[in-house]
Amino acid sequence: MSRTITASCHCGTVELEAVLMADPGNAARCTCSFCARRQAANVSARAASVRVIRGAGNLSLYTWGTHRAKHWFCRTCGIYTHHQRFSDPSECGINVGCIEGVRPWEMEPFAWNDEQSQLPADDPR
């Protein structure tokens, strides 16, 4: 399954396009220390397919520990739009709450991906 989507932050400053690897109904949450606190379910896209259409200069990047995972947020409204995965940097997670036409509250409960147990012992995530 591949599906091209448009996603945007709350204020609309940042807009991106991506080709999803799965239906948004397959979105999941992650157990790493950051995602567990953020609680935003996301769905996979190939990193090469993610294209920022508008507002690239308004994106803020957050990394920590090994800096392998990269999380992007709108600098104006603070919404997390997408991230490059720690487990597979060729993939991005797209925040399902940002995808045009998707109603995440109708998808609950979301599955959890156990990234925490897959981390190396010296990774602080």
XYZ file of C-alpha atoms in Angstrom:
125
model
C 0.000 0.000 0.000
C 1.295 3.441 -0.789
C -0.654 6.621 -0.428
C 0.511 10.207 -0.867
C -0.680 12.436 1.961
C -0.453 16.078 2.931
C 0.207 16.956 6.565
C 0.479 20.288 8.351
C 1.081 21.783 11.761
C -1.681 23.543 13.717
C -0.965 27.063 12.493
C -0.451 25.936 8.885
C 3.036 27.404 8.571
C 4.566 23.965 7.952
C 3.130 21.644 5.326
C 4.642 18.427 4.066
C 3.894 15.674 1.628
C 4.862 12.017 2.038
C 4.128 8.600 0.614
C 2.853 6.392 3.422
C 3.984 2.769 3.651
C 0.771 1.773 5.429
C -2.738 3.054 5.973
C -3.053 5.710 8.717
C -5.195 3.151 10.573
C -1.935 1.259 11.215
C -0.480 4.179 13.166
C 1.253 3.350 16.438
C 2.950 4.997 19.379
C 6.539 4.367 20.459
C 7.875 3.407 23.896
C 11.139 5.396 23.760
C 11.534 7.987 26.514
C 10.684 10.903 24.216
C 7.738 9.426 22.312
C 6.195 7.968 25.467
C 5.985 11.525 26.818
C 4.843 13.073 23.516
C 2.084 10.452 22.944
C 1.580 11.257 19.254
C 0.739 8.228 17.123
C 2.554 8.111 13.805
C 2.491 6.151 10.560
C 5.498 5.141 8.451
C 6.735 6.774 5.277
C 10.009 6.319 3.404
C 12.261 9.212 4.440
C 13.107 9.858 0.781
C 9.416 10.533 0.055
C 8.983 13.232 2.717
C 9.002 16.675 1.140
C 8.416 19.921 3.018
C 6.146 21.935 0.740
C 5.957 25.044 2.905
C 7.702 26.332 6.022
C 10.981 24.393 5.995
C 12.700 27.346 7.659
C 10.122 27.252 10.434
C 10.893 23.654 11.422
C 12.857 23.071 14.602
C 14.886 19.859 15.003
C 15.217 17.972 18.289
C 17.718 15.146 18.841
C 19.444 13.666 21.874
C 21.612 10.706 22.891
C 22.999 9.164 19.694
C 21.276 11.865 17.567
C 20.114 9.106 15.231
C 16.411 9.898 15.693
C 15.415 13.345 14.462
C 12.138 14.973 15.520
C 10.767 18.054 13.721
C 8.379 20.643 15.210
C 6.820 23.881 14.003
C 8.595 26.816 15.692
C 5.367 28.829 15.760
C 2.749 26.437 17.161
C 5.026 23.689 18.571
C 3.320 20.784 16.806
C 5.431 17.686 16.079
C 4.974 16.932 12.368
C 7.348 14.041 11.698
C 10.516 12.254 12.737
C 13.268 10.132 11.238
C 13.234 6.775 12.994
C 15.986 5.556 15.307
C 15.218 1.939 14.425
C 15.412 2.556 10.660
C 16.676 5.966 9.483
C 15.341 5.259 5.973
C 11.849 5.666 7.454
C 9.988 8.609 8.928
C 7.032 8.614 11.263
C 4.337 11.102 10.231
C 2.123 12.431 13.037
C -1.361 11.103 12.182
C -2.904 14.141 13.860
C -1.293 16.316 11.173
C -2.516 14.316 8.167
C -5.236 16.058 6.192
C -8.608 14.316 6.537
C -7.528 11.866 9.273
C -9.447 11.706 12.557
C -7.042 10.048 15.051
C -9.627 9.893 17.858
C -11.566 7.413 15.735
C -8.493 5.122 15.564
C -7.992 4.595 19.295
C -6.600 2.541 20.821
C -3.260 2.750 19.022
C -0.718 -0.057 19.106
C 2.671 0.529 20.752
C 6.021 -0.188 19.068
C 8.529 -1.323 21.680
C 11.547 0.721 20.654
C 12.792 1.046 24.247
C 13.791 -2.631 24.543
C 15.639 -2.511 21.194
C 18.021 0.264 22.247
C 21.678 -0.404 23.043
C 22.423 -0.409 26.760
C 24.467 2.821 26.486
C 21.707 4.796 24.729
C 19.945 7.206 27.124
C 16.608 7.120 25.311
